[in-house]
CSV table of C-alpha atoms in Angstrom, one decimal:
chain,number,residue,atom,x,y,z
A,1,UNK,CA,-0.1,-27.1,-19.9
A,2,UNK,CA,-3.1,-26.4,-22.1
A,3,UNK,CA,-3.6,-23.5,-24.5
A,4,UNK,CA,-6.3,-21.1,-23.4
A,5,UNK,CA,-7.4,-19.4,-26.6
A,6,UNK,CA,-9.8,-16.9,-25.0
A,7,UNK,CA,-7.0,-15.7,-22.7
A,8,UNK,CA,-4.5,-15.5,-25.6
A,9,UNK,CA,-7.0,-13.4,-27.6
A,10,UNK,CA,-7.7,-11.2,-24.7
A,11,UNK,CA,-3.9,-10.6,-24.3
A,12,UNK,CA,-3.7,-9.9,-28.0
A,13,UNK,CA,-6.5,-7.3,-27.8
A,14,UNK,CA,-5.0,-5.6,-24.8
A,15,UNK,CA,-1.5,-5.5,-26.4
A,16,UNK,CA,-2.9,-4.1,-29.6
A,17,UNK,CA,-4.8,-1.3,-27.8
A,18,UNK,CA,-1.7,-0.5,-25.7
A,19,UNK,CA,0.4,-0.3,-28.8
A,20,UNK,CA,-2.1,2.0,-30.5
A,21,UNK,CA,-2.9,4.3,-27.6
A,22,UNK,CA,-0.1,4.0,-25.2
A,23,UNK,CA,-2.7,3.4,-22.5
A,24,UNK,CA,-1.2,1.4,-19.6
A,25,UNK,CA,-1.9,-2.3,-19.8
A,26,UNK,CA,-2.7,-2.3,-16.1
A,27,UNK,CA,-5.8,-0.3,-16.8
A,28,UNK,CA,-6.9,-2.8,-19.3
A,29,UNK,CA,-5.2,-6.2,-18.6
A,30,UNK,CA,-5.9,-6.4,-14.9
A,31,UNK,CA,-9.6,-5.6,-15.1
A,32,UNK,CA,-10.0,-8.0,-18.0
A,33,UNK,CA,-8.3,-10.8,-15.9
A,34,UNK,CA,-10.4,-10.0,-12.8
A,35,UNK,CA,-13.8,-9.4,-14.4
A,36,UNK,CA,-13.8,-11.5,-17.6
A,37,UNK,CA,-11.6,-14.4,-16.6
A,38,UNK,CA,-12.3,-14.4,-12.9
A,39,UNK,CA,-8.7,-14.4,-11.8
A,40,UNK,CA,-7.9,-13.5,-8.2
A,41,UNK,CA,-7.1,-9.8,-8.0
A,42,UNK,CA,-3.6,-10.3,-6.5
A,43,UNK,CA,-2.8,-12.9,-9.1
A,44,UNK,CA,-4.1,-10.6,-11.9
A,45,UNK,CA,-2.0,-7.6,-10.7
A,46,UNK,CA,1.2,-9.6,-10.3
A,47,UNK,CA,0.7,-11.4,-13.6
A,48,UNK,CA,0.1,-8.1,-15.4
A,49,UNK,CA,3.3,-6.6,-13.9
A,50,UNK,CA,5.3,-9.6,-15.2
A,51,UNK,CA,3.7,-9.3,-18.7
A,52,UNK,CA,4.6,-5.6,-18.7
A,53,UNK,CA,8.2,-6.6,-18.1
A,54,UNK,CA,8.2,-7.9,-21.7
A,55,UNK,CA,5.8,-5.4,-23.3
A,56,UNK,CA,7.2,-2.1,-22.1
A,57,UNK,CA,10.8,-2.5,-23.2
A,58,UNK,CA,9.6,-3.4,-26.7
A,59,UNK,CA,7.5,-0.2,-26.8
A,60,UNK,CA,10.4,1.8,-25.3
A,61,UNK,CA,12.8,0.6,-28.0
A,62,UNK,CA,10.4,1.6,-30.8
A,63,UNK,CA,9.9,5.1,-29.4
A,64,UNK,CA,13.6,5.6,-28.6
A,65,UNK,CA,14.4,4.7,-32.3
A,66,UNK,CA,11.8,7.2,-33.5
A,67,UNK,CA,13.1,9.9,-31.2
A,68,UNK,CA,9.7,10.6,-29.6
A,69,UNK,CA,11.0,10.2,-26.0
A,70,UNK,CA,11.5,13.1,-23.6
A,71,UNK,CA,14.2,11.7,-21.4
A,72,UNK,CA,13.9,14.5,-18.8
A,73,UNK,CA,10.3,13.7,-18.4
A,74,UNK,CA,11.2,10.0,-18.1
A,75,UNK,CA,13.6,10.9,-15.3
A,76,UNK,CA,10.9,12.7,-13.3
A,77,UNK,CA,8.4,10.0,-13.9
A,78,UNK,CA,10.9,7.4,-12.6
A,79,UNK,CA,11.7,9.5,-9.6
A,80,UNK,CA,8.0,9.2,-8.5
A,81,UNK,CA,6.9,5.9,-9.9
A,82,UNK,CA,9.7,3.6,-9.1
A,83,UNK,CA,9.7,4.2,-5.3
A,84,UNK,CA,5.9,4.1,-5.4
A,85,UNK,CA,5.9,0.7,-7.2
A,86,UNK,CA,8.2,-0.8,-4.6
A,87,UNK,CA,6.1,0.7,-1.8
A,88,UNK,CA,2.9,-0.8,-3.3
A,89,UNK,CA,4.6,-4.2,-3.6
A,90,UNK,CA,5.7,-4.0,0.0
A,91,UNK,CA,2.2,-2.9,1.1
A,92,UNK,CA,0.6,-5.9,-0.6
A,93,UNK,CA,3.2,-8.2,1.0
A,94,UNK,CA,2.3,-6.7,4.5
A,95,UNK,CA,-1.4,-7.1,4.0
A,96,UNK,CA,-3.1,-10.3,5.2
A,97,UNK,CA,-4.2,-12.7,2.4
A,98,UNK,CA,-7.8,-13.8,2.1
A,99,UNK,CA,-11.2,-12.7,0.8
A,100,UNK,CA,-10.9,-9.3,2.4
A,101,UNK,CA,-7.7,-8.5,0.5
A,102,UNK,CA,-9.3,-9.6,-2.8
A,103,UNK,CA,-12.4,-7.4,-2.2
A,104,UNK,CA,-10.2,-4.5,-1.2
A,105,UNK,CA,-8.1,-4.8,-4.3
A,106,UNK,CA,-11.2,-4.9,-6.4
A,107,UNK,CA,-12.5,-1.8,-4.8
A,108,UNK,CA,-9.1,0.1,-5.2
A,109,UNK,CA,-8.9,-1.0,-8.8
A,110,UNK,CA,-12.5,0.1,-9.4
A,111,UNK,CA,-11.8,3.5,-7.9
A,112,UNK,CA,-8.6,3.9,-9.9
A,113,UNK,CA,-10.4,3.1,-13.1
A,114,UNK,CA,-13.2,5.5,-12.4
A,115,UNK,CA,-10.7,8.3,-11.6
A,116,UNK,CA,-8.8,7.6,-14.8
A,117,UNK,CA,-12.0,7.5,-16.8
A,118,UNK,CA,-13.2,10.7,-15.4
A,119,UNK,CA,-9.8,12.3,-16.1
A,120,UNK,CA,-10.1,11.2,-19.8
A,121,UNK,CA,-13.6,12.7,-20.1
A,122,UNK,CA,-12.6,16.0,-18.4
A,123,UNK,CA,-9.5,16.2,-20.7
A,124,UNK,CA,-11.6,15.6,-23.8
A,125,UNK,CA,-14.2,18.2,-22.7
A,126,UNK,CA,-11.5,20.8,-21.9
């Protein structure tokens, strides 16, 4: 196994921005893997999910210690997001692999990023 310094530096940059802003790593890491490092979209998404398995608990522990967590809000977020995450994984598993899946995932990711970007702009304006 060789050390891929650009990939390590990219992960470092994404982790730093996530730590500063709280912005989801999926909005940063997955596009970086796909568009900068030319990783297949399905591999990028799944790799980002596994990386989040280690990053998110660390952030959660820090915020829990500082008392900045609204546990009632966390409950409602989990009620919606946990079933949706499982549904998304099941949907990916049911879809056929190939070039069409990769291009579809790129398009869905692009639309999601555009919607998130527009939401941030609208929020800043309002």
